[in-house]
PDB file of C-alpha atoms in Angstrom:
ATOM      1  CA  GLN E   3      10.660  24.701 -12.991  1.00  0.00           C
ATOM      2  CA  VAL E   4      12.793  24.019  -9.615  1.00  0.00           C
ATOM      3  CA  GLN E   5      11.192  25.244  -6.835  1.00  0.00           C
ATOM      4  CA  LEU E   6      12.805  25.396  -3.122  1.00  0.00           C
ATOM      5  CA  VAL E   7      10.860  25.857  -0.065  1.00  0.00           C
ATOM      6  CA  GLU E   8      12.454  26.565   3.306  1.00  0.00           C
ATOM      7  CA  SER E   9      11.477  25.746   6.771  1.00  0.00           C
ATOM      8  CA  GLY E  10      12.913  25.459  10.200  1.00  0.00           C
ATOM      9  CA  GLY E  11      13.394  29.101  10.886  1.00  0.00           C
ATOM     10  CA  GLY E  12      12.215  30.389  14.327  1.00  0.00           C
ATOM     11  CA  LEU E  13      13.151  32.115  17.720  1.00  0.00           C
ATOM     12  CA  VAL E  14      15.939  30.603  19.398  1.00  0.00           C
ATOM     13  CA  GLN E  15      18.227  31.480  22.577  1.00  0.00           C
ATOM     14  CA  ALA E  16      21.730  32.465  22.270  1.00  0.00           C
ATOM     15  CA  GLY E  17      23.579  28.914  22.210  1.00  0.00           C
ATOM     16  CA  GLY E  18      20.933  26.982  20.982  1.00  0.00           C
ATOM     17  CA  SER E  19      20.666  25.076  17.745  1.00  0.00           C
ATOM     18  CA  LEU E  20      18.201  25.185  14.579  1.00  0.00           C
ATOM     19  CA  ARG E  21      17.817  22.873  11.687  1.00  0.00           C
ATOM     20  CA  LEU E  22      17.056  24.369   8.255  1.00  0.00           C
ATOM     21  CA  SER E  23      15.295  22.308   5.768  1.00  0.00           C
ATOM     22  CA  CYS E  24      14.966  23.268   1.492  1.00  0.00           C
ATOM     23  CA  ALA E  25      12.959  21.171  -0.280  1.00  0.00           C
ATOM     24  CA  ALA E  26      13.222  21.289  -4.017  1.00  0.00           C
ATOM     25  CA  SER E  27      10.594  20.195  -6.223  1.00  0.00           C
ATOM     26  CA  GLY E  28      11.639  19.217  -9.924  1.00  0.00           C
ATOM     27  CA  ASN E  29      14.783  17.610 -10.951  1.00  0.00           C
ATOM     28  CA  ILE E  30      18.159  19.020 -10.152  1.00  0.00           C
ATOM     29  CA  PHE E  31      20.294  17.924 -12.631  1.00  0.00           C
ATOM     30  CA  SER E  32      23.795  16.485 -11.205  1.00  0.00           C
ATOM     31  CA  ASP E  33      25.890  19.178 -11.813  1.00  0.00           C
ATOM     32  CA  ASN E  34      24.846  21.793  -9.216  1.00  0.00           C
ATOM     33  CA  VAL E  35      25.582  23.895  -6.152  1.00  0.00           C
ATOM     34  CA  MET E  36      23.043  24.354  -3.486  1.00  0.00           C
ATOM     35  CA  GLY E  37      23.694  26.958  -0.457  1.00  0.00           C
ATOM     36  CA  TRP E  38      22.375  28.940   2.128  1.00  0.00           C
ATOM     37  CA  TYR E  39      22.309  32.884   2.101  1.00  0.00           C
ATOM     38  CA  ARG E  40      21.019  35.067   4.694  1.00  0.00           C
ATOM     39  CA  GLN E  41      20.265  39.043   4.917  1.00  0.00           C
ATOM     40  CA  ALA E  42      19.609  40.864   7.953  1.00  0.00           C
ATOM     41  CA  PRO E  43      17.648  44.345   7.696  1.00  0.00           C
ATOM     42  CA  GLY E  44      19.844  47.200   6.349  1.00  0.00           C
ATOM     43  CA  ARG E  45      22.697  44.395   5.700  1.00  0.00           C
ATOM     44  CA  GLN E  46      24.068  42.903   2.437  1.00  0.00           C
ATOM     45  CA  ARG E  47      23.037  39.176   1.539  1.00  0.00           C
ATOM     46  CA  GLU E  48      25.926  36.936   2.235  1.00  0.00           C
ATOM     47  CA  LEU E  49      26.780  33.585   1.561  1.00  0.00           C
ATOM     48  CA  VAL E  50      26.274  31.234   4.907  1.00  0.00           C
ATOM     49  CA  ALA E  51      27.283  27.742   3.449  1.00  0.00           C
ATOM     50  CA  ALA E  52      27.606  25.998  -0.139  1.00  0.00           C
ATOM     51  CA  LEU E  53      27.674  22.303  -1.179  1.00  0.00           C
ATOM     52  CA  THR E  54      28.340  21.351  -4.484  1.00  0.00           C
ATOM     53  CA  SER E  55      27.174  18.105  -6.445  1.00  0.00           C
ATOM     54  CA  GLY E  56      31.138  16.798  -5.787  1.00  0.00           C
ATOM     55  CA  GLY E  57      30.791  17.141  -2.060  1.00  0.00           C
ATOM     56  CA  THR E  58      32.922  20.402  -1.606  1.00  0.00           C
ATOM     57  CA  THR E  59      31.525  22.809   0.725  1.00  0.00           C
ATOM     58  CA  ASN E  60      32.226  26.464   1.449  1.00  0.00           C
ATOM     59  CA  TYR E  61      31.494  28.574   4.683  1.00  0.00           C
ATOM     60  CA  ALA E  62      31.339  31.840   5.570  1.00  0.00           C
ATOM     61  CA  ASP E  63      34.300  32.651   8.149  1.00  0.00           C
ATOM     62  CA  SER E  64      31.435  33.960  10.511  1.00  0.00           C
ATOM     63  CA  VAL E  65      29.742  30.404  10.957  1.00  0.00           C
ATOM     64  CA  LYS E  66      32.638  28.115  10.519  1.00  0.00           C
ATOM     65  CA  GLY E  67      32.750  25.642  12.748  1.00  0.00           C
ATOM     66  CA  ARG E  68      29.289  26.157  14.168  1.00  0.00           C
ATOM     67  CA  PHE E  69      27.122  25.541  10.753  1.00  0.00           C
ATOM     68  CA  THR E  70      26.815  22.019   8.471  1.00  0.00           C
ATOM     69  CA  ILE E  71      25.130  22.251   5.170  1.00  0.00           C
ATOM     70  CA  SER E  72      24.309  18.869   4.152  1.00  0.00           C
ATOM     71  CA  ARG E  73      21.720  17.238   1.742  1.00  0.00           C
ATOM     72  CA  ASP E  74      19.664  14.217   1.293  1.00  0.00           C
ATOM     73  CA  ASN E  75      19.430  13.264  -2.372  1.00  0.00           C
ATOM     74  CA  ALA E  76      16.556  10.620  -1.896  1.00  0.00           C
ATOM     75  CA  LYS E  77      14.414  13.584  -0.365  1.00  0.00           C
ATOM     76  CA  ASN E  78      15.662  15.991  -2.643  1.00  0.00           C
ATOM     77  CA  THR E  79      16.706  18.468   0.464  1.00  0.00           C
ATOM     78  CA  VAL E  80      19.278  20.596   1.462  1.00  0.00           C
ATOM     79  CA  TYR E  81      19.832  21.218   5.363  1.00  0.00           C
ATOM     80  CA  LEU E  82      21.489  23.746   7.290  1.00  0.00           C
ATOM     81  CA  GLN E  83      22.398  22.604  10.900  1.00  0.00           C
ATOM     82  CA  MET E  84      23.167  25.532  13.104  1.00  0.00           C
ATOM     83  CA  ASN E  85      24.812  25.198  16.474  1.00  0.00           C
ATOM     84  CA  SER E  86      25.874  27.790  19.038  1.00  0.00           C
ATOM     85  CA  LEU E  87      23.614  30.453  17.376  1.00  0.00           C
ATOM     86  CA  LYS E  88      24.849  33.852  17.904  1.00  0.00           C
ATOM     87  CA  PRO E  89      22.334  36.935  17.818  1.00  0.00           C
ATOM     88  CA  GLU E  90      24.612  37.888  15.093  1.00  0.00           C
ATOM     89  CA  ASP E  91      23.018  35.050  13.048  1.00  0.00           C
ATOM     90  CA  THR E  92      19.630  36.858  13.098  1.00  0.00           C
ATOM     91  CA  ALA E  93      18.451  37.058   9.432  1.00  0.00           C
ATOM     92  CA  VAL E  94      16.144  35.858   6.655  1.00  0.00           C
ATOM     93  CA  TYR E  95      18.084  32.645   5.505  1.00  0.00           C
ATOM     94  CA  TYR E  96      17.486  32.020   1.826  1.00  0.00           C
ATOM     95  CA  CYS E  97      17.880  28.338  -0.041  1.00  0.00           C
ATOM     96  CA  ASN E  98      19.782  28.425  -3.605  1.00  0.00           C
ATOM     97  CA  VAL E  99      20.539  26.160  -6.120  1.00  0.00           C
ATOM     98  CA  VAL E 100      22.814  26.831  -9.069  1.00  0.00           C
ATOM     99  CA  GLU E 101      22.607  24.122 -11.619  1.00  0.00           C
ATOM    100  CA  MET E 102      24.553  23.671 -15.099  1.00  0.00           C
ATOM    101  CA  VAL E 103      22.447  21.816 -17.877  1.00  0.00           C
ATOM    102  CA  ALA E 104      24.510  21.957 -21.294  1.00  0.00           C
ATOM    103  CA  GLY E 105      26.185  25.199 -20.761  1.00  0.00           C
ATOM    104  CA  TYR E 106      23.168  27.013 -19.295  1.00  0.00           C
ATOM    105  CA  ARG E 107      23.315  28.557 -15.724  1.00  0.00           C
ATOM    106  CA  SER E 108      19.997  28.212 -14.018  1.00  0.00           C
ATOM    107  CA  ASN E 109      19.510  29.849 -10.722  1.00  0.00           C
ATOM    108  CA  TYR E 110      16.857  29.365  -8.226  1.00  0.00           C
ATOM    109  CA  TRP E 111      15.649  30.657  -4.905  1.00  0.00           C
ATOM    110  CA  GLY E 112      13.632  29.966  -2.078  1.00  0.00           C
ATOM    111  CA  LYS E 113      11.128  32.616  -0.613  1.00  0.00           C
ATOM    112  CA  GLY E 114      13.338  32.435   2.851  1.00  0.00           C
ATOM    113  CA  THR E 115      12.502  31.405   6.530  1.00  0.00           C
ATOM    114  CA  LEU E 116      13.271  33.640   9.417  1.00  0.00           C
ATOM    115  CA  VAL E 117      15.817  33.029  11.972  1.00  0.00           C
ATOM    116  CA  THR E 118      15.622  35.222  15.394  1.00  0.00           C
ATOM    117  CA  VAL E 119      18.444  34.696  17.974  1.00  0.00           C
ATOM    118  CA  SER E 120      17.952  36.402  21.125  1.00  0.00           C
ATOM    119  CA  SER E 121      20.225  37.079  23.951  1.00  0.00           C
TER     120      SER E 121
END
């Protein structure tokens, strides 16, 4: 019954920054991975960044060094700080949570937030 709501998308010029937020309602179990995916028109959905409950991060090569994923457990929220944005970053960004509970894998998705980077 976890629900994810993204916010923070918008229009920004190349070189600018945005911070996306994903607020989760409901309890997320301790064994989990929170991540951000993106999908541009006509392109495949791709992983942008992921953060495990153990603190391990994984970034797409295209965003490494520019984007940072983090979480605030008290607020039940995961963030994606995006710096040095490029027009190629334009996409709908989706929050994703995968949790393991007693051997069962649950997968949750937000509805997405649009990021548009102009040149």
